[in-house]
Amino acid sequence: MSFPLPTLYTTSFKGIGQITVRELRSLFGDALHKIRTHKVRDYDIVQFDWTEDPQNLKLLGTTEDVFYYLSTVPLTGDKTDLQNFQDALTPNLIDPALLVHRQFHGLPHGRTSFRVIVQADHQPWQNYRRTKMQEAVELGICSRYNKWRVLPDNANLEFWVQQIDNQALIGLRLTDRTMRHRTYKTANLPASLRPTIARAMVHLSQPAPDDIFLDPMCGAGTLLIERALAGRYALLQGGDIDKTAIQTTLDNFGKHHKPYEIQQWDARSLPLPKQSVHKVVTNPPWGRQLSAPSELRPLYTSLCKEIDRVLKPSGIAVLLTSEWKTLKPA
């Protein structure tokens, strides 16, 4: 089967875009051309030309969504921008995107519906609001596809407008919520790590087939499962001081991802031999997750000593916390 050569782009949480670039290159190599990056609000955007089946991009773990690129609209701030939004989306741009969208979702049932989502912060030089941008795109689409209907939610198609400085990127979303939320999370805990961020941490650990991979504060098991999904490994080890967390992790694992060892323990005193682990990846508690801020420094100090003890000399540790000033001396 042949596919058109589309321009696609991904959205990742702010700060993860460069990790997404590394993931794209490691997974797909020569299928990518002309990679460029942008930033919009809370997201990093990675845009590229693509030469393979777009559905292969479902393998990505660090991205929130994948989009088919449609157009870039320059912004002057004048209301003439709104007419440019109406004119931007012609059938020769939208029709190829619909073919790719159908590869992901099949034909829509019944009458085609769509919604327009705008991510933009109003700038002093703009003489119109975000809602006007949305309305202009809706009018432009309806004028060319007059049998389609606009819905506020649960539409067949989602067109996104993301303002980047003095231009707006317009794309058709190809993926659905399962790309970022995952289907394996049957049980959750408060403040559980987002799977795409967990996969970015796993990617930084440079996964290898012989990995003995440890999360000493595993919570709901997200990091462990994301490591399992990232490729072959020798053993997954995880634990938590909270008995409920252990059961939640086991529930999310189900009968998959063997071999693994999940134990209830105190991460400040791990029941593991010295230099027995290749990779340690964890998201230690911070802020309101602790009963008192004074607990943080001794916790991080003890945790880092244990990580140093169990990690092999050539091993890698990846930790995520907002408390950098506390983690750094530890």
CSV table of C-alpha atoms in Angstrom, one decimal:
chain,number,residue,atom,x,y,z
A,1,MET,CA,0.0,0.0,0.0
A,2,SER,CA,1.3,3.4,-0.9
A,3,PHE,CA,0.9,6.5,1.3
A,4,PRO,CA,1.2,10.2,0.5
A,5,LEU,CA,4.3,12.0,1.8
A,6,PRO,CA,2.7,14.1,4.5
A,7,THR,CA,4.1,16.6,6.9
A,8,LEU,CA,3.1,15.5,10.5
A,9,TYR,CA,3.8,16.8,13.9
A,10,THR,CA,3.6,15.7,17.5
A,11,THR,CA,2.8,17.5,20.7
A,12,SER,CA,4.8,16.7,23.9
A,13,PHE,CA,4.7,18.4,27.3
A,14,LYS,CA,7.0,21.4,27.6
A,15,GLY,CA,10.6,20.4,28.1
A,16,ILE,CA,10.1,16.9,26.5
A,17,GLY,CA,10.3,17.9,22.8
A,18,GLN,CA,14.0,17.2,22.4
A,19,ILE,CA,13.5,13.7,24.0
A,20,THR,CA,10.7,13.2,21.5
A,21,VAL,CA,13.1,14.0,18.7
A,22,ARG,CA,15.5,11.4,20.0
A,23,GLU,CA,12.8,8.9,20.3
A,24,LEU,CA,11.6,9.5,16.7
A,25,ARG,CA,15.2,9.1,15.4
A,26,SER,CA,15.8,6.0,17.4
A,27,LEU,CA,12.6,4.3,16.2
A,28,PHE,CA,12.3,5.5,12.6
A,29,GLY,CA,15.6,7.0,11.4
A,30,ASP,CA,15.5,7.5,7.7
A,31,ALA,CA,11.7,7.8,7.6
A,32,LEU,CA,12.1,11.4,9.0
A,33,HIS,CA,13.0,14.4,7.0
A,34,LYS,CA,13.3,18.1,7.8
A,35,ILE,CA,12.7,18.0,11.6
A,36,ARG,CA,11.8,21.3,13.1
A,37,THR,CA,10.6,22.2,16.6
A,38,HIS,CA,8.3,24.8,18.1
A,39,LYS,CA,6.9,25.8,21.5
A,40,VAL,CA,3.3,26.7,22.2
A,41,ARG,CA,1.8,27.3,25.7
A,42,ASP,CA,2.5,24.1,27.7
A,43,TYR,CA,3.6,22.0,24.7
A,44,ASP,CA,6.6,21.3,22.6
A,45,ILE,CA,5.9,20.6,18.9
A,46,VAL,CA,8.1,18.4,16.7
A,47,GLN,CA,7.3,18.8,13.0
A,48,PHE,CA,8.7,16.5,10.2
A,49,ASP,CA,8.1,15.1,6.8
A,50,TRP,CA,7.2,11.4,6.9
A,51,THR,CA,7.8,8.6,4.4
A,52,GLU,CA,6.2,5.5,6.0
A,53,ASP,CA,2.8,4.4,7.2
A,54,PRO,CA,1.7,7.1,9.6
A,55,GLN,CA,0.2,4.5,11.9
A,56,ASN,CA,3.7,3.5,12.9
A,57,LEU,CA,3.8,6.6,14.9
A,58,LYS,CA,1.5,4.9,17.4
A,59,LEU,CA,4.7,3.4,18.7
A,60,LEU,CA,5.8,6.7,20.2
A,61,GLY,CA,5.6,6.9,24.0
A,62,THR,CA,6.7,10.5,24.8
A,63,THR,CA,4.0,12.3,22.8
A,64,GLU,CA,0.5,13.4,23.7
A,65,ASP,CA,-0.8,13.4,20.1
A,66,VAL,CA,0.1,13.1,16.4
A,67,PHE,CA,-1.2,15.6,13.9
A,68,TYR,CA,-1.4,16.0,10.1
A,69,TYR,CA,0.0,19.4,9.3
A,70,LEU,CA,-2.4,21.5,7.2
A,71,SER,CA,-1.3,25.1,7.1
A,72,THR,CA,0.6,27.9,8.8
A,73,VAL,CA,-1.2,31.3,8.9
A,74,PRO,CA,1.0,34.4,9.4
A,75,LEU,CA,-0.5,36.8,12.0
A,76,THR,CA,-0.4,40.5,11.7
A,77,GLY,CA,-2.8,41.2,14.6
A,78,ASP,CA,-5.4,42.9,12.3
A,79,LYS,CA,-8.8,41.4,11.6
A,80,THR,CA,-7.7,40.5,8.1
A,81,ASP,CA,-6.1,37.5,9.9
A,82,LEU,CA,-9.5,36.1,10.4
A,83,GLN,CA,-10.2,36.1,6.7
A,84,ASN,CA,-6.9,34.3,6.2
A,85,PHE,CA,-8.0,31.6,8.6
A,86,GLN,CA,-11.2,31.1,6.6
A,87,ASP,CA,-9.2,30.9,3.3
A,88,ALA,CA,-6.4,28.6,4.7
A,89,LEU,CA,-8.1,25.3,4.8
A,90,THR,CA,-8.9,24.2,1.2
A,91,PRO,CA,-10.0,20.7,0.1
A,92,ASN,CA,-6.6,20.1,-1.5
A,93,LEU,CA,-5.1,20.4,2.0
A,94,ILE,CA,-7.9,18.7,4.0
A,95,ASP,CA,-8.7,15.8,1.7
A,96,PRO,CA,-5.2,14.1,1.9
A,97,ALA,CA,-5.4,14.6,5.7
A,98,LEU,CA,-8.8,12.8,5.8
A,99,LEU,CA,-7.3,9.8,4.0
A,100,VAL,CA,-4.7,9.5,6.7
A,101,HIS,CA,-7.2,10.1,9.5
A,102,ARG,CA,-9.3,7.2,8.1
A,103,GLN,CA,-6.3,4.9,8.4
A,104,PHE,CA,-6.3,5.6,12.1
A,105,HIS,CA,-10.1,5.6,12.7
A,106,GLY,CA,-11.9,4.2,9.7
A,107,LEU,CA,-14.9,6.0,8.1
A,108,PRO,CA,-17.1,8.0,10.4
A,109,HIS,CA,-20.5,6.7,11.3
A,110,GLY,CA,-23.3,8.9,10.0
A,111,ARG,CA,-22.8,12.6,9.3
A,112,THR,CA,-19.3,13.9,9.6
A,113,SER,CA,-18.8,16.2,12.6
A,114,PHE,CA,-15.8,18.4,13.6
A,115,ARG,CA,-14.6,20.7,16.3
A,116,VAL,CA,-11.9,23.4,16.3
A,117,ILE,CA,-9.6,23.8,19.3
A,118,VAL,CA,-7.5,26.9,19.6
A,119,GLN,CA,-4.4,27.1,21.9
A,120,ALA,CA,-3.4,30.8,22.0
A,121,ASP,CA,-2.7,33.5,24.5
A,122,HIS,CA,-4.0,36.9,23.5
A,123,GLN,CA,-1.2,39.3,22.6
A,124,PRO,CA,-1.3,43.1,22.9
A,125,TRP,CA,-0.8,43.5,19.1
A,126,GLN,CA,-3.9,41.3,18.3
A,127,ASN,CA,-7.2,43.1,17.6
A,128,TYR,CA,-9.3,39.9,18.0
A,129,ARG,CA,-9.8,37.2,20.6
A,130,ARG,CA,-9.1,33.5,20.5
A,131,THR,CA,-12.8,32.7,20.0
A,132,LYS,CA,-12.7,34.7,16.7
A,133,MET,CA,-9.9,32.6,15.4
A,134,GLN,CA,-12.0,29.5,16.2
A,135,GLU,CA,-15.1,30.9,14.5
A,136,ALA,CA,-13.1,31.8,11.4
A,137,VAL,CA,-11.7,28.3,11.0
A,138,GLU,CA,-15.2,26.8,11.5
A,139,LEU,CA,-16.6,29.1,8.8
A,140,GLY,CA,-13.8,28.2,6.4
A,141,ILE,CA,-14.4,24.5,6.8
A,142,CYS,CA,-18.2,24.7,6.7
A,143,SER,CA,-18.0,26.8,3.5
A,144,ARG,CA,-16.2,23.9,1.7
A,145,TYR,CA,-17.8,20.9,3.5
A,146,ASN,CA,-21.4,22.1,3.9
A,147,LYS,CA,-22.7,18.7,5.0
A,148,TRP,CA,-20.4,18.7,8.0
A,149,ARG,CA,-21.7,19.9,11.3
A,150,VAL,CA,-19.8,21.7,14.1
A,151,LEU,CA,-19.9,20.1,17.6
A,152,PRO,CA,-18.5,21.4,20.9
A,153,ASP,CA,-17.2,18.0,21.9
A,154,ASN,CA,-17.1,14.3,20.8
A,155,ALA,CA,-16.7,15.1,17.1
A,156,ASN,CA,-15.4,12.8,14.4
A,157,LEU,CA,-12.6,15.3,13.5
A,158,GLU,CA,-10.6,17.7,15.6
A,159,PHE,CA,-8.8,20.7,13.9
A,160,TRP,CA,-6.3,22.3,16.2
A,161,VAL,CA,-5.0,25.9,15.9
A,162,GLN,CA,-1.8,26.6,17.9
A,163,GLN,CA,-0.4,30.1,18.0
A,164,ILE,CA,3.4,30.2,17.9
A,165,ASP,CA,4.6,33.8,18.2
A,166,ASN,CA,3.2,35.6,15.1
A,167,GLN,CA,1.9,32.6,13.2
A,168,ALA,CA,-0.7,29.9,13.7
A,169,LEU,CA,-0.1,26.2,13.0
A,170,ILE,CA,-3.2,24.3,11.9
A,171,GLY,CA,-3.4,20.6,11.9
A,172,LEU,CA,-5.9,17.6,12.0
A,173,ARG,CA,-5.5,15.4,15.1
A,174,LEU,CA,-4.8,11.8,14.0
A,175,THR,CA,-4.5,10.0,17.4
A,176,ASP,CA,-7.0,9.7,20.3
A,177,ARG,CA,-6.8,9.8,24.0
A,178,THR,CA,-5.4,6.3,24.4
A,179,MET,CA,-2.0,7.5,23.0
A,180,ARG,CA,-1.4,9.7,26.1
A,181,HIS,CA,-3.6,8.0,28.8
A,182,ARG,CA,-2.7,4.4,27.9
A,183,THR,CA,-5.2,1.5,28.3
A,184,TYR,CA,-3.1,-0.4,30.9
A,185,LYS,CA,-3.8,2.0,33.8
A,186,THR,CA,-6.8,0.1,35.3
A,187,ALA,CA,-5.9,1.5,38.7
A,188,ASN,CA,-4.7,4.9,39.7
A,189,LEU,CA,-3.2,6.8,42.7
A,190,PRO,CA,-3.4,10.5,43.4
A,191,ALA,CA,-0.5,12.4,41.7
A,192,SER,CA,0.3,9.4,39.6
A,193,LEU,CA,3.0,10.1,37.0
A,194,ARG,CA,1.7,10.9,33.5
A,195,PRO,CA,2.7,8.0,31.1
A,196,THR,CA,4.2,10.2,28.4
A,197,ILE,CA,6.5,11.9,31.0
A,198,ALA,CA,7.4,8.4,32.4
A,199,ARG,CA,8.4,7.2,28.9
A,200,ALA,CA,10.6,10.3,28.5
A,201,MET,CA,12.4,9.4,31.7
A,202,VAL,CA,12.8,5.8,30.6
A,203,HIS,CA,14.2,7.0,27.2
A,204,LEU,CA,16.8,9.1,29.1
A,205,SER,CA,17.9,6.0,30.9
A,206,GLN,CA,19.1,4.6,27.5
A,207,PRO,CA,17.1,1.3,27.6
A,208,ALA,CA,19.2,-1.9,26.8
A,209,PRO,CA,18.1,-5.5,26.5
A,210,ASP,CA,20.1,-6.6,29.5
A,211,ASP,CA,18.7,-4.0,31.9
A,212,ILE,CA,17.9,-4.7,35.5
A,213,PHE,CA,15.6,-1.7,35.9
A,214,LEU,CA,14.6,-0.3,39.3
A,215,ASP,CA,11.9,2.1,40.5
A,216,PRO,CA,12.4,2.3,44.3
A,217,MET,CA,9.2,4.4,44.8
A,218,CYS,CA,7.0,2.9,42.2
A,219,GLY,CA,3.6,4.3,43.1
A,220,ALA,CA,1.1,3.0,40.5
A,221,GLY,CA,3.9,1.3,38.5
A,222,THR,CA,3.8,3.7,35.6
A,223,LEU,CA,7.6,3.9,35.1
A,224,LEU,CA,8.0,0.2,35.3
A,225,ILE,CA,5.3,-0.5,32.7
A,226,GLU,CA,6.6,2.2,30.4
A,227,ARG,CA,10.1,0.6,30.6
A,228,ALA,CA,8.5,-2.8,29.7
A,229,LEU,CA,6.8,-1.2,26.7
A,230,ALA,CA,10.0,0.5,25.6
A,231,GLY,CA,11.8,-2.7,24.7
A,232,ARG,CA,13.5,-5.9,26.0
A,233,TYR,CA,15.0,-6.0,29.5
A,234,ALA,CA,16.3,-8.6,31.9
A,235,LEU,CA,14.2,-7.7,35.0
A,236,LEU,CA,11.9,-5.1,36.4
A,237,GLN,CA,12.2,-4.3,40.1
A,238,GLY,CA,9.9,-2.0,42.0
A,239,GLY,CA,8.7,-1.3,45.4
A,240,ASP,CA,7.0,1.3,47.6
A,241,ILE,CA,6.5,1.9,51.3
A,242,ASP,CA,2.7,2.1,50.7
A,243,LYS,CA,0.9,-1.3,50.6
A,244,THR,CA,-1.9,0.3,48.5
A,245,ALA,CA,0.7,1.4,45.9
A,246,ILE,CA,2.0,-2.2,45.7
A,247,GLN,CA,-1.5,-3.6,45.0
A,248,THR,CA,-2.1,-0.8,42.4
A,249,THR,CA,1.1,-1.6,40.6
A,250,LEU,CA,0.2,-5.4,40.6
A,251,ASP,CA,-3.3,-4.5,39.3
A,252,ASN,CA,-1.8,-2.5,36.4
A,253,PHE,CA,0.7,-5.2,35.6
A,254,GLY,CA,-1.9,-7.9,35.4
A,255,LYS,CA,-0.4,-11.0,33.8
A,256,HIS,CA,2.0,-9.0,31.6
A,257,HIS,CA,5.6,-7.7,31.6
A,258,LYS,CA,7.3,-10.7,33.2
A,259,PRO,CA,9.9,-11.0,34.7
A,260,TYR,CA,9.3,-8.6,37.5
A,261,GLU,CA,9.7,-8.3,41.2
A,262,ILE,CA,7.4,-6.0,43.2
A,263,GLN,CA,7.9,-5.6,46.9
A,264,GLN,CA,6.8,-3.5,49.8
A,265,TRP,CA,9.9,-1.7,51.1
A,266,ASP,CA,11.4,1.5,52.4
A,267,ALA,CA,13.5,3.1,49.6
A,268,ARG,CA,15.9,4.5,52.2
A,269,SER,CA,17.0,0.9,52.9
A,270,LEU,CA,16.5,-1.3,49.9
A,271,PRO,CA,16.8,-5.1,50.3
A,272,LEU,CA,19.0,-5.3,47.2
A,273,PRO,CA,22.6,-6.3,46.8
A,274,LYS,CA,25.3,-3.7,46.1
A,275,GLN,CA,25.8,-2.8,42.4
A,276,SER,CA,23.0,-5.0,41.3
A,277,VAL,CA,21.0,-2.6,39.1
A,278,HIS,CA,21.7,-1.1,35.7
A,279,LYS,CA,19.1,1.7,35.7
A,280,VAL,CA,17.2,3.5,38.4
A,281,VAL,CA,14.4,5.7,37.3
A,282,THR,CA,12.0,7.2,39.8
A,283,ASN,CA,9.8,10.2,40.7
A,284,PRO,CA,10.3,10.8,44.4
A,285,PRO,CA,7.6,12.7,46.4
A,286,TRP,CA,7.7,16.4,46.7
A,287,GLY,CA,5.6,19.4,47.9
A,288,ARG,CA,2.2,18.4,49.3
A,289,GLN,CA,2.9,14.7,48.9
A,290,LEU,CA,4.8,14.9,52.2
A,291,SER,CA,3.3,15.9,55.5
A,292,ALA,CA,6.1,18.4,56.2
A,293,PRO,CA,8.7,20.1,54.0
A,294,SER,CA,11.3,19.4,56.6
A,295,GLU,CA,11.1,15.6,55.6
A,296,LEU,CA,12.3,16.3,52.1
A,297,ARG,CA,16.1,16.8,52.6
A,298,PRO,CA,16.7,13.6,54.8
A,299,LEU,CA,14.5,11.6,52.5
A,300,TYR,CA,16.4,12.7,49.3
A,301,THR,CA,19.7,12.2,51.1
A,302,SER,CA,18.9,8.6,52.1
A,303,LEU,CA,17.3,7.8,48.7
A,304,CYS,CA,20.4,9.0,46.8
A,305,LYS,CA,22.7,7.0,49.0
A,306,GLU,CA,20.7,3.9,48.3
A,307,ILE,CA,20.6,4.5,44.6
A,308,ASP,CA,24.4,5.0,44.6
A,309,ARG,CA,24.8,1.8,46.5
A,310,VAL,CA,22.7,-0.5,44.3
A,311,LEU,CA,23.6,1.1,40.9
A,312,LYS,CA,26.3,-0.6,38.9
A,313,PRO,CA,29.4,1.6,38.1
A,314,SER,CA,28.3,2.1,34.5
A,315,GLY,CA,24.6,2.5,35.5
A,316,ILE,CA,22.3,5.5,34.9
A,317,ALA,CA,19.9,7.2,37.3
A,318,VAL,CA,17.0,9.4,36.2
A,319,LEU,CA,15.0,11.3,38.9
A,320,LEU,CA,12.2,13.7,38.3
A,321,THR,CA,11.2,16.3,41.0
A,322,SER,CA,10.4,20.0,41.3
A,323,GLU,CA,12.7,20.2,44.3
A,324,TRP,CA,16.0,20.6,42.5
A,325,LYS,CA,17.5,22.7,45.3
A,326,THR,CA,17.0,19.9,47.7
A,327,LEU,CA,17.9,17.1,45.3
A,328,LYS,CA,21.2,18.7,44.1
A,329,PRO,CA,23.1,18.4,47.4
A,330,ALA,CA,21.7,15.0,48.0
